[in-house]
């Protein structure tokens, strides 16, 4: 399944530079207002019931692969914007020749592509979640995605994930099989300590897939679309996301949206997520995230991180 040339052309006609405005500074919001809005944003993007009771993030550099765009330069453009968001998060750059673990597939039938993956290699998808699987089967979502998460000890040690491939579903005549690792089995940890706060567990994204339905995404900027994918994949975010209530590329597909790329709120969220302690409960992580976002957006805000 390839991207129709006309659809790709229309997608690119809407190209615009990313939004670099600093929303908080322009509107002079107080720290308490920012924290409240950060809470709305976090609720919009984070899963309400995260796997293993903690929010996840990438530990190592994501190795990005973009399929379905015939022009290598445009595919590289998408990958570069995702890599830039990973760098903002503090992740190291992937080495040349790395094995892809974050794949973006452009197709004219996203629903069908996901169905092929589901039927041919079910282990390439996360554990069944009614909300997630309903979204993956949506007839209206321009972008759908999933992550393969794996638990580890609080120090990050974990067993090796299953290296089995996704199915032989294809995009642009390129097999998705052998492109992404399937999910690992549940991993136990033998670490322990006497802390009432340390969960002795951390949860990491080991692989991720984003599928773009070109027909549904036509008309938006390719750069903005790449930033949208970068945010939901590097975070990682829930599917579907909700309205964050602040300027954000997450509003890209809302009617009348003026989103052109990552905003200061989006960047604060990514940076904040990568500053939280991993071996903590989701409740504590969320409070740390809100504190980190507030400090990022209002630099002179007092620290109140739990």
PDB file of C-alpha atoms in Angstrom:
ATOM      1  CA  UNK A   1       0.000   0.000   0.000  1.00  0.00           C
ATOM      2  CA  UNK A   2       1.650   3.172  -1.172  1.00  0.00           C
ATOM      3  CA  UNK A   3       0.979   6.842  -0.718  1.00  0.00           C
ATOM      4  CA  UNK A   4      -0.969   8.187  -3.729  1.00  0.00           C
ATOM      5  CA  UNK A   5       1.185  10.849  -5.472  1.00  0.00           C
ATOM      6  CA  UNK A   6      -1.699  13.338  -5.558  1.00  0.00           C
ATOM      7  CA  UNK A   7      -2.415  12.908  -1.862  1.00  0.00           C
ATOM      8  CA  UNK A   8       1.256  13.383  -1.045  1.00  0.00           C
ATOM      9  CA  UNK A   9       1.354  16.544  -3.146  1.00  0.00           C
ATOM     10  CA  UNK A  10      -1.669  17.999  -1.353  1.00  0.00           C
ATOM     11  CA  UNK A  11      -0.116  17.081   1.981  1.00  0.00           C
ATOM     12  CA  UNK A  12       3.032  18.985   1.113  1.00  0.00           C
ATOM     13  CA  UNK A  13       1.195  22.027  -0.240  1.00  0.00           C
ATOM     14  CA  UNK A  14       0.075  22.750   3.298  1.00  0.00           C
ATOM     15  CA  UNK A  15       3.668  22.807   4.595  1.00  0.00           C
ATOM     16  CA  UNK A  16       4.419  25.547   7.090  1.00  0.00           C
ATOM     17  CA  UNK A  17       7.208  26.267   9.590  1.00  0.00           C
ATOM     18  CA  UNK A  18       6.785  24.934  13.140  1.00  0.00           C
ATOM     19  CA  UNK A  19       5.318  27.154  15.816  1.00  0.00           C
ATOM     20  CA  UNK A  20       8.140  28.503  17.952  1.00  0.00           C
ATOM     21  CA  UNK A  21       6.012  30.878  20.032  1.00  0.00           C
ATOM     22  CA  UNK A  22       6.321  30.697  23.787  1.00  0.00           C
ATOM     23  CA  UNK A  23       2.681  30.643  24.765  1.00  0.00           C
ATOM     24  CA  UNK A  24       3.257  30.998  28.480  1.00  0.00           C
ATOM     25  CA  UNK A  25       5.543  34.006  28.202  1.00  0.00           C
ATOM     26  CA  UNK A  26       3.246  35.757  25.730  1.00  0.00           C
ATOM     27  CA  UNK A  27       0.228  35.418  28.000  1.00  0.00           C
ATOM     28  CA  UNK A  28       2.174  35.828  31.265  1.00  0.00           C
ATOM     29  CA  UNK A  29       0.481  32.942  33.020  1.00  0.00           C
ATOM     30  CA  UNK A  30       1.165  32.379  36.702  1.00  0.00           C
ATOM     31  CA  UNK A  31       2.790  29.175  37.884  1.00  0.00           C
ATOM     32  CA  UNK A  32      -0.446  27.896  39.415  1.00  0.00           C
ATOM     33  CA  UNK A  33      -2.291  28.497  36.150  1.00  0.00           C
ATOM     34  CA  UNK A  34       0.406  26.698  34.207  1.00  0.00           C
ATOM     35  CA  UNK A  35       0.331  23.723  36.561  1.00  0.00           C
ATOM     36  CA  UNK A  36      -3.441  23.482  36.238  1.00  0.00           C
ATOM     37  CA  UNK A  37      -3.227  23.569  32.432  1.00  0.00           C
ATOM     38  CA  UNK A  38      -0.365  21.071  32.553  1.00  0.00           C
ATOM     39  CA  UNK A  39      -2.692  18.737  34.427  1.00  0.00           C
ATOM     40  CA  UNK A  40      -5.275  19.008  31.653  1.00  0.00           C
ATOM     41  CA  UNK A  41      -2.581  18.348  29.061  1.00  0.00           C
ATOM     42  CA  UNK A  42      -1.247  15.309  30.924  1.00  0.00           C
ATOM     43  CA  UNK A  43      -4.749  13.890  31.265  1.00  0.00           C
ATOM     44  CA  UNK A  44      -5.253  14.322  27.515  1.00  0.00           C
ATOM     45  CA  UNK A  45      -2.047  12.536  26.566  1.00  0.00           C
ATOM     46  CA  UNK A  46      -1.282   9.959  29.226  1.00  0.00           C
ATOM     47  CA  UNK A  47      -3.167   6.662  29.576  1.00  0.00           C
ATOM     48  CA  UNK A  48      -5.646   6.694  32.479  1.00  0.00           C
ATOM     49  CA  UNK A  49      -4.580   3.214  33.562  1.00  0.00           C
ATOM     50  CA  UNK A  50      -0.955   2.733  32.448  1.00  0.00           C
ATOM     51  CA  UNK A  51       0.525  -0.723  32.042  1.00  0.00           C
ATOM     52  CA  UNK A  52       2.212  -1.991  35.210  1.00  0.00           C
ATOM     53  CA  UNK A  53       0.906   1.074  37.092  1.00  0.00           C
ATOM     54  CA  UNK A  54       3.580   3.418  35.720  1.00  0.00           C
ATOM     55  CA  UNK A  55       4.078   5.723  32.771  1.00  0.00           C
ATOM     56  CA  UNK A  56       6.594   4.595  30.191  1.00  0.00           C
ATOM     57  CA  UNK A  57       9.246   6.233  28.051  1.00  0.00           C
ATOM     58  CA  UNK A  58      12.100   5.174  25.795  1.00  0.00           C
ATOM     59  CA  UNK A  59      15.334   4.222  27.484  1.00  0.00           C
ATOM     60  CA  UNK A  60      17.655   3.923  24.502  1.00  0.00           C
ATOM     61  CA  UNK A  61      17.656   5.870  21.252  1.00  0.00           C
ATOM     62  CA  UNK A  62      14.705   5.037  18.996  1.00  0.00           C
ATOM     63  CA  UNK A  63      15.840   3.721  15.621  1.00  0.00           C
ATOM     64  CA  UNK A  64      13.392   5.309  13.187  1.00  0.00           C
ATOM     65  CA  UNK A  65      12.134   3.807   9.931  1.00  0.00           C
ATOM     66  CA  UNK A  66       9.662   5.553   7.604  1.00  0.00           C
ATOM     67  CA  UNK A  67       7.823   3.366   5.087  1.00  0.00           C
ATOM     68  CA  UNK A  68       5.378   4.164   2.313  1.00  0.00           C
ATOM     69  CA  UNK A  69       6.857   7.472   1.075  1.00  0.00           C
ATOM     70  CA  UNK A  70       8.461   6.885  -2.333  1.00  0.00           C
ATOM     71  CA  UNK A  71      10.721   9.939  -2.110  1.00  0.00           C
ATOM     72  CA  UNK A  72      13.670   9.103   0.216  1.00  0.00           C
ATOM     73  CA  UNK A  73      14.245  12.801   0.927  1.00  0.00           C
ATOM     74  CA  UNK A  74      10.703  13.232   2.249  1.00  0.00           C
ATOM     75  CA  UNK A  75      10.933  10.050   4.297  1.00  0.00           C
ATOM     76  CA  UNK A  76      14.195  11.337   5.781  1.00  0.00           C
ATOM     77  CA  UNK A  77      12.498  14.643   6.538  1.00  0.00           C
ATOM     78  CA  UNK A  78       9.859  12.889   8.629  1.00  0.00           C
ATOM     79  CA  UNK A  79      12.461  10.755  10.409  1.00  0.00           C
ATOM     80  CA  UNK A  80      14.605  13.818  11.153  1.00  0.00           C
ATOM     81  CA  UNK A  81      11.781  15.635  12.916  1.00  0.00           C
ATOM     82  CA  UNK A  82      11.027  12.585  15.060  1.00  0.00           C
ATOM     83  CA  UNK A  83      14.727  12.259  15.871  1.00  0.00           C
ATOM     84  CA  UNK A  84      14.822  15.953  16.835  1.00  0.00           C
ATOM     85  CA  UNK A  85      12.030  15.407  19.364  1.00  0.00           C
ATOM     86  CA  UNK A  86      13.932  12.429  20.770  1.00  0.00           C
ATOM     87  CA  UNK A  87      16.993  14.638  21.151  1.00  0.00           C
ATOM     88  CA  UNK A  88      14.901  17.261  22.979  1.00  0.00           C
ATOM     89  CA  UNK A  89      13.884  14.494  25.367  1.00  0.00           C
ATOM     90  CA  UNK A  90      17.558  13.807  26.080  1.00  0.00           C
ATOM     91  CA  UNK A  91      17.781  10.544  24.160  1.00  0.00           C
ATOM     92  CA  UNK A  92      20.989   9.740  22.325  1.00  0.00           C
ATOM     93  CA  UNK A  93      20.982   9.539  18.545  1.00  0.00           C
ATOM     94  CA  UNK A  94      20.640   6.082  17.028  1.00  0.00           C
ATOM     95  CA  UNK A  95      23.744   4.676  15.373  1.00  0.00           C
ATOM     96  CA  UNK A  96      23.849   4.125  11.599  1.00  0.00           C
ATOM     97  CA  UNK A  97      22.681   0.649  10.663  1.00  0.00           C
ATOM     98  CA  UNK A  98      20.596   0.224  13.826  1.00  0.00           C
ATOM     99  CA  UNK A  99      17.662  -2.173  13.848  1.00  0.00           C
ATOM    100  CA  UNK A 100      14.423  -0.140  13.557  1.00  0.00           C
ATOM    101  CA  UNK A 101      12.225  -0.157  16.616  1.00  0.00           C
ATOM    102  CA  UNK A 102      10.076   2.905  15.811  1.00  0.00           C
ATOM    103  CA  UNK A 103       8.345   2.545  12.474  1.00  0.00           C
ATOM    104  CA  UNK A 104       6.077   5.035  10.720  1.00  0.00           C
ATOM    105  CA  UNK A 105       4.039   3.565   7.858  1.00  0.00           C
ATOM    106  CA  UNK A 106       2.217   5.774   5.354  1.00  0.00           C
ATOM    107  CA  UNK A 107      -0.612   3.946   3.610  1.00  0.00           C
ATOM    108  CA  UNK A 108      -3.918   4.519   1.867  1.00  0.00           C
ATOM    109  CA  UNK A 109      -5.601   1.945   4.136  1.00  0.00           C
ATOM    110  CA  UNK A 110      -4.428   2.245   7.735  1.00  0.00           C
ATOM    111  CA  UNK A 111      -7.296   0.184   9.041  1.00  0.00           C
ATOM    112  CA  UNK A 112      -6.495  -2.651   6.659  1.00  0.00           C
ATOM    113  CA  UNK A 113      -2.793  -2.563   7.436  1.00  0.00           C
ATOM    114  CA  UNK A 114      -3.419  -2.876  11.161  1.00  0.00           C
ATOM    115  CA  UNK A 115      -5.845  -5.728  10.507  1.00  0.00           C
ATOM    116  CA  UNK A 116      -3.128  -7.585   8.583  1.00  0.00           C
ATOM    117  CA  UNK A 117      -0.673  -7.148  11.438  1.00  0.00           C
ATOM    118  CA  UNK A 118      -3.290  -8.369  13.895  1.00  0.00           C
ATOM    119  CA  UNK A 119      -4.118 -11.482  11.871  1.00  0.00           C
ATOM    120  CA  UNK A 120      -0.603 -12.480  10.840  1.00  0.00           C
ATOM    121  CA  UNK A 121       1.437 -11.703  13.954  1.00  0.00           C
ATOM    122  CA  UNK A 122      -0.700 -10.915  16.969  1.00  0.00           C
ATOM    123  CA  UNK A 123       2.347 -10.870  19.257  1.00  0.00           C
ATOM    124  CA  UNK A 124       3.548  -7.704  17.503  1.00  0.00           C
ATOM    125  CA  UNK A 125       0.689  -5.824  19.181  1.00  0.00           C
ATOM    126  CA  UNK A 126       0.265  -4.977  22.860  1.00  0.00           C
ATOM    127  CA  UNK A 127      -1.968  -6.929  25.205  1.00  0.00           C
ATOM    128  CA  UNK A 128      -5.643  -6.528  24.374  1.00  0.00           C
ATOM    129  CA  UNK A 129      -7.146  -3.248  25.512  1.00  0.00           C
ATOM    130  CA  UNK A 130     -10.697  -2.508  24.312  1.00  0.00           C
ATOM    131  CA  UNK A 131     -10.111   1.242  23.994  1.00  0.00           C
ATOM    132  CA  UNK A 132      -6.827   0.852  22.129  1.00  0.00           C
ATOM    133  CA  UNK A 133      -8.034  -1.843  19.751  1.00  0.00           C
ATOM    134  CA  UNK A 134     -11.206   0.096  18.957  1.00  0.00           C
ATOM    135  CA  UNK A 135      -9.055   3.097  18.047  1.00  0.00           C
ATOM    136  CA  UNK A 136      -6.731   0.972  15.921  1.00  0.00           C
ATOM    137  CA  UNK A 137      -9.794  -0.183  13.976  1.00  0.00           C
ATOM    138  CA  UNK A 138     -11.167   3.354  13.586  1.00  0.00           C
ATOM    139  CA  UNK A 139     -12.400   4.423  10.160  1.00  0.00           C
ATOM    140  CA  UNK A 140     -11.725   8.099  10.885  1.00  0.00           C
ATOM    141  CA  UNK A 141      -8.377   8.428  12.685  1.00  0.00           C
ATOM    142  CA  UNK A 142      -5.698   9.955  10.412  1.00  0.00           C
ATOM    143  CA  UNK A 143      -2.935   8.522  12.622  1.00  0.00           C
ATOM    144  CA  UNK A 144      -3.068   5.447  14.860  1.00  0.00           C
ATOM    145  CA  UNK A 145      -0.250   3.990  16.887  1.00  0.00           C
ATOM    146  CA  UNK A 146       0.828   1.521  19.519  1.00  0.00           C
ATOM    147  CA  UNK A 147       3.837   0.819  21.696  1.00  0.00           C
ATOM    148  CA  UNK A 148       5.326  -2.413  22.965  1.00  0.00           C
ATOM    149  CA  UNK A 149       6.208  -1.848  26.613  1.00  0.00           C
ATOM    150  CA  UNK A 150       8.384  -3.930  28.873  1.00  0.00           C
ATOM    151  CA  UNK A 151       8.958  -3.814  32.637  1.00  0.00           C
ATOM    152  CA  UNK A 152      12.398  -3.925  34.189  1.00  0.00           C
ATOM    153  CA  UNK A 153      13.974  -3.555  37.594  1.00  0.00           C
ATOM    154  CA  UNK A 154      14.310  -0.045  38.985  1.00  0.00           C
ATOM    155  CA  UNK A 155      17.871   0.016  37.686  1.00  0.00           C
ATOM    156  CA  UNK A 156      16.698  -0.734  34.155  1.00  0.00           C
ATOM    157  CA  UNK A 157      17.843  -4.346  33.870  1.00  0.00           C
ATOM    158  CA  UNK A 158      15.521  -6.626  31.935  1.00  0.00           C
ATOM    159  CA  UNK A 159      15.404  -9.829  29.988  1.00  0.00           C
ATOM    160  CA  UNK A 160      15.827  -9.654  26.226  1.00  0.00           C
ATOM    161  CA  UNK A 161      12.577  -9.024  24.325  1.00  0.00           C
ATOM    162  CA  UNK A 162      11.285 -11.493  21.791  1.00  0.00           C
ATOM    163  CA  UNK A 163      12.961 -10.664  18.482  1.00  0.00           C
ATOM    164  CA  UNK A 164      10.114 -12.107  16.452  1.00  0.00           C
ATOM    165  CA  UNK A 165       8.852  -9.887  13.652  1.00  0.00           C
ATOM    166  CA  UNK A 166       5.591  -8.263  12.813  1.00  0.00           C
ATOM    167  CA  UNK A 167       3.630 -10.045  10.135  1.00  0.00           C
ATOM    168  CA  UNK A 168       4.281  -9.833   6.429  1.00  0.00           C
ATOM    169  CA  UNK A 169       1.874  -6.923   6.139  1.00  0.00           C
ATOM    170  CA  UNK A 170       3.293  -4.560   3.580  1.00  0.00           C
ATOM    171  CA  UNK A 171       3.536  -0.851   2.918  1.00  0.00           C
ATOM    172  CA  UNK A 172       5.035   0.475  -0.308  1.00  0.00           C
ATOM    173  CA  UNK A 173       6.049  -3.093  -1.191  1.00  0.00           C
ATOM    174  CA  UNK A 174       8.254  -3.204   1.906  1.00  0.00           C
ATOM    175  CA  UNK A 175       7.558  -5.994   4.376  1.00  0.00           C
ATOM    176  CA  UNK A 176       6.889  -4.876   7.899  1.00  0.00           C
ATOM    177  CA  UNK A 177       7.969  -8.345   8.960  1.00  0.00           C
ATOM    178  CA  UNK A 178      11.465  -8.304  10.447  1.00  0.00           C
ATOM    179  CA  UNK A 179      11.224  -4.538  10.884  1.00  0.00           C
ATOM    180  CA  UNK A 180       9.934  -4.347  14.447  1.00  0.00           C
ATOM    181  CA  UNK A 181      10.423  -6.601  17.441  1.00  0.00           C
ATOM    182  CA  UNK A 182       7.367  -8.167  18.974  1.00  0.00           C
ATOM    183  CA  UNK A 183       6.535  -7.623  22.602  1.00  0.00           C
ATOM    184  CA  UNK A 184       8.414  -9.387  25.333  1.00  0.00           C
ATOM    185  CA  UNK A 185       6.717 -11.667  27.785  1.00  0.00           C
ATOM    186  CA  UNK A 186       6.107 -10.229  31.198  1.00  0.00           C
ATOM    187  CA  UNK A 187       9.432  -9.784  32.976  1.00  0.00           C
ATOM    188  CA  UNK A 188       9.984 -10.357  36.664  1.00  0.00           C
ATOM    189  CA  UNK A 189      12.577  -8.480  38.676  1.00  0.00           C
ATOM    190  CA  UNK A 190      14.553  -9.708  41.629  1.00  0.00           C
ATOM    191  CA  UNK A 191      15.539  -6.233  42.874  1.00  0.00           C
ATOM    192  CA  UNK A 192      14.267  -5.026  46.219  1.00  0.00           C
ATOM    193  CA  UNK A 193      14.776  -2.374  48.871  1.00  0.00           C
ATOM    194  CA  UNK A 194      13.018  -1.050  51.953  1.00  0.00           C
ATOM    195  CA  UNK A 195      11.699   2.147  50.349  1.00  0.00           C
ATOM    196  CA  UNK A 196       7.973   2.840  50.596  1.00  0.00           C
ATOM    197  CA  UNK A 197       8.232   4.951  47.425  1.00  0.00           C
ATOM    198  CA  UNK A 198      10.479   2.937  45.108  1.00  0.00           C
ATOM    199  CA  UNK A 199       8.365   0.417  43.176  1.00  0.00           C
ATOM    200  CA  UNK A 200      11.436  -1.692  42.247  1.00  0.00           C
ATOM    201  CA  UNK A 201      10.074  -1.507  38.725  1.00  0.00           C
ATOM    202  CA  UNK A 202      10.361   0.719  35.665  1.00  0.00           C
ATOM    203  CA  UNK A 203       8.491   0.500  32.380  1.00  0.00           C
ATOM    204  CA  UNK A 204      10.157   1.195  29.036  1.00  0.00           C
ATOM    205  CA  UNK A 205       9.026   1.474  25.433  1.00  0.00           C
ATOM    206  CA  UNK A 206      10.857  -1.189  23.435  1.00  0.00           C
ATOM    207  CA  UNK A 207       9.136  -0.641  20.079  1.00  0.00           C
ATOM    208  CA  UNK A 208       6.460   1.510  18.511  1.00  0.00           C
ATOM    209  CA  UNK A 209       4.440   1.750  15.318  1.00  0.00           C
ATOM    210  CA  UNK A 210       2.547   4.722  13.875  1.00  0.00           C
ATOM    211  CA  UNK A 211       0.316   4.192  10.846  1.00  0.00           C
ATOM    212  CA  UNK A 212      -0.721   7.242   8.810  1.00  0.00           C
ATOM    213  CA  UNK A 213      -3.830   7.056   6.651  1.00  0.00           C
ATOM    214  CA  UNK A 214      -2.850   9.426   3.857  1.00  0.00           C
ATOM    215  CA  UNK A 215      -6.397  10.006   2.666  1.00  0.00           C
ATOM    216  CA  UNK A 216      -7.480  11.114   6.134  1.00  0.00           C
ATOM    217  CA  UNK A 217      -4.345  13.186   6.765  1.00  0.00           C
ATOM    218  CA  UNK A 218      -4.334  15.022   3.436  1.00  0.00           C
ATOM    219  CA  UNK A 219      -4.290  18.797   3.765  1.00  0.00           C
ATOM    220  CA  UNK A 220      -2.038  19.139   6.809  1.00  0.00           C
ATOM    221  CA  UNK A 221       1.611  20.126   6.758  1.00  0.00           C
ATOM    222  CA  UNK A 222       4.023  17.222   6.415  1.00  0.00           C
ATOM    223  CA  UNK A 223       6.257  18.857   9.021  1.00  0.00           C
ATOM    224  CA  UNK A 224       3.341  19.310  11.424  1.00  0.00           C
ATOM    225  CA  UNK A 225       2.292  15.705  10.826  1.00  0.00           C
ATOM    226  CA  UNK A 226       5.841  14.532  11.566  1.00  0.00           C
ATOM    227  CA  UNK A 227       5.851  16.557  14.795  1.00  0.00           C
ATOM    228  CA  UNK A 228       2.478  15.076  15.773  1.00  0.00           C
ATOM    229  CA  UNK A 229       3.871  11.577  15.251  1.00  0.00           C
ATOM    230  CA  UNK A 230       7.044  12.498  17.139  1.00  0.00           C
ATOM    231  CA  UNK A 231       5.053  13.662  20.160  1.00  0.00           C
ATOM    232  CA  UNK A 232       2.730  10.682  20.449  1.00  0.00           C
ATOM    233  CA  UNK A 233       5.509   8.167  19.801  1.00  0.00           C
ATOM    234  CA  UNK A 234       8.343   9.611  21.908  1.00  0.00           C
ATOM    235  CA  UNK A 235       6.028  10.380  24.837  1.00  0.00           C
ATOM    236  CA  UNK A 236       4.444   7.629  24.476  1.00  0.00           C
ATOM    237  CA  UNK A 237       0.823   8.830  24.433  1.00  0.00           C
ATOM    238  CA  UNK A 238      -2.577   7.224  24.698  1.00  0.00           C
ATOM    239  CA  UNK A 239      -4.695   6.460  21.653  1.00  0.00           C
ATOM    240  CA  UNK A 240      -6.771   8.394  20.951  1.00  0.00           C
ATOM    241  CA  UNK A 241      -5.513  11.586  22.557  1.00  0.00           C
ATOM    242  CA  UNK A 242      -7.930  14.161  23.910  1.00  0.00           C
ATOM    243  CA  UNK A 243      -8.009  17.934  23.562  1.00  0.00           C
ATOM    244  CA  UNK A 244      -5.064  19.198  25.643  1.00  0.00           C
ATOM    245  CA  UNK A 245      -6.744  22.531  26.304  1.00  0.00           C
ATOM    246  CA  UNK A 246      -3.631  24.525  25.343  1.00  0.00           C
ATOM    247  CA  UNK A 247      -1.834  25.307  22.065  1.00  0.00           C
ATOM    248  CA  UNK A 248      -0.496  21.953  20.885  1.00  0.00           C
ATOM    249  CA  UNK A 249       0.214  19.976  17.746  1.00  0.00           C
ATOM    250  CA  UNK A 250      -2.199  17.426  19.232  1.00  0.00           C
ATOM    251  CA  UNK A 251      -4.994  19.651  17.862  1.00  0.00           C
ATOM    252  CA  UNK A 252      -3.678  19.173  14.302  1.00  0.00           C
ATOM    253  CA  UNK A 253      -6.730  17.262  13.107  1.00  0.00           C
ATOM    254  CA  UNK A 254      -9.346  19.325  14.910  1.00  0.00           C
ATOM    255  CA  UNK A 255     -11.602  21.499  12.715  1.00  0.00           C
ATOM    256  CA  UNK A 256     -10.114  24.954  12.263  1.00  0.00           C
ATOM    257  CA  UNK A 257      -6.779  23.958  13.791  1.00  0.00           C
ATOM    258  CA  UNK A 258      -3.868  26.359  13.307  1.00  0.00           C
ATOM    259  CA  UNK A 259      -1.257  23.911  14.590  1.00  0.00           C
ATOM    260  CA  UNK A 260       1.961  23.968  12.546  1.00  0.00           C
ATOM    261  CA  UNK A 261       4.326  21.973  14.747  1.00  0.00           C
ATOM    262  CA  UNK A 262       5.439  21.349  18.309  1.00  0.00           C
ATOM    263  CA  UNK A 263       4.564  24.180  20.678  1.00  0.00           C
ATOM    264  CA  UNK A 264       6.180  25.209  23.946  1.00  0.00           C
ATOM    265  CA  UNK A 265       3.575  23.099  25.782  1.00  0.00           C
ATOM    266  CA  UNK A 266       4.444  20.041  23.707  1.00  0.00           C
ATOM    267  CA  UNK A 267       8.166  20.471  24.301  1.00  0.00           C
ATOM    268  CA  UNK A 268       7.604  20.993  28.020  1.00  0.00           C
ATOM    269  CA  UNK A 269       5.607  17.768  28.163  1.00  0.00           C
ATOM    270  CA  UNK A 270       8.311  15.743  26.404  1.00  0.00           C
ATOM    271  CA  UNK A 271      11.102  17.185  28.541  1.00  0.00           C
ATOM    272  CA  UNK A 272       9.050  16.759  31.716  1.00  0.00           C
ATOM    273  CA  UNK A 273       8.251  13.137  31.009  1.00  0.00           C
ATOM    274  CA  UNK A 274      11.940  12.381  30.600  1.00  0.00           C
ATOM    275  CA  UNK A 275      12.765  13.986  33.939  1.00  0.00           C
ATOM    276  CA  UNK A 276      10.409  11.953  36.108  1.00  0.00           C
ATOM    277  CA  UNK A 277      11.668   9.056  38.216  1.00  0.00           C
ATOM    278  CA  UNK A 278      10.846   5.765  36.562  1.00  0.00           C
ATOM    279  CA  UNK A 279      10.631   3.608  39.677  1.00  0.00           C
ATOM    280  CA  UNK A 280       7.608   5.442  41.054  1.00  0.00           C
ATOM    281  CA  UNK A 281       3.859   4.949  40.885  1.00  0.00           C
ATOM    282  CA  UNK A 282       1.924   6.687  38.125  1.00  0.00           C
ATOM    283  CA  UNK A 283       0.403   9.039  40.690  1.00  0.00           C
ATOM    284  CA  UNK A 284       3.812  10.237  41.872  1.00  0.00           C
ATOM    285  CA  UNK A 285       5.139  10.370  38.315  1.00  0.00           C
ATOM    286  CA  UNK A 286       2.242  12.571  37.274  1.00  0.00           C
ATOM    287  CA  UNK A 287       2.971  15.078  40.037  1.00  0.00           C
ATOM    288  CA  UNK A 288       6.637  15.136  39.059  1.00  0.00           C
ATOM    289  CA  UNK A 289       5.633  15.697  35.436  1.00  0.00           C
ATOM    290  CA  UNK A 290       3.394  18.654  36.309  1.00  0.00           C
ATOM    291  CA  UNK A 291       6.178  20.212  38.384  1.00  0.00           C
ATOM    292  CA  UNK A 292       8.693  19.747  35.564  1.00  0.00           C
ATOM    293  CA  UNK A 293       6.329  21.249  32.980  1.00  0.00           C
ATOM    294  CA  UNK A 294       5.644  24.229  35.231  1.00  0.00           C
ATOM    295  CA  UNK A 295       9.346  24.896  35.739  1.00  0.00           C
ATOM    296  CA  UNK A 296       9.986  24.581  31.999  1.00  0.00           C
ATOM    297  CA  UNK A 297       7.238  27.020  31.075  1.00  0.00           C
ATOM    298  CA  UNK A 298       7.704  29.386  34.032  1.00  0.00           C
ATOM    299  CA  UNK A 299      11.447  29.189  34.758  1.00  0.00           C
ATOM    300  CA  UNK A 300      11.232  31.123  38.032  1.00  0.00           C
ATOM    301  CA  UNK A 301       8.495  28.875  39.437  1.00  0.00           C
ATOM    302  CA  UNK A 302       9.343  27.368  42.822  1.00  0.00           C
ATOM    303  CA  UNK A 303      10.202  23.672  42.794  1.00  0.00           C
ATOM    304  CA  UNK A 304       7.590  21.441  44.436  1.00  0.00           C
ATOM    305  CA  UNK A 305       8.530  18.088  42.961  1.00  0.00           C
ATOM    306  CA  UNK A 306       7.471  15.238  45.279  1.00  0.00           C
TER     307      UNK A 306
END
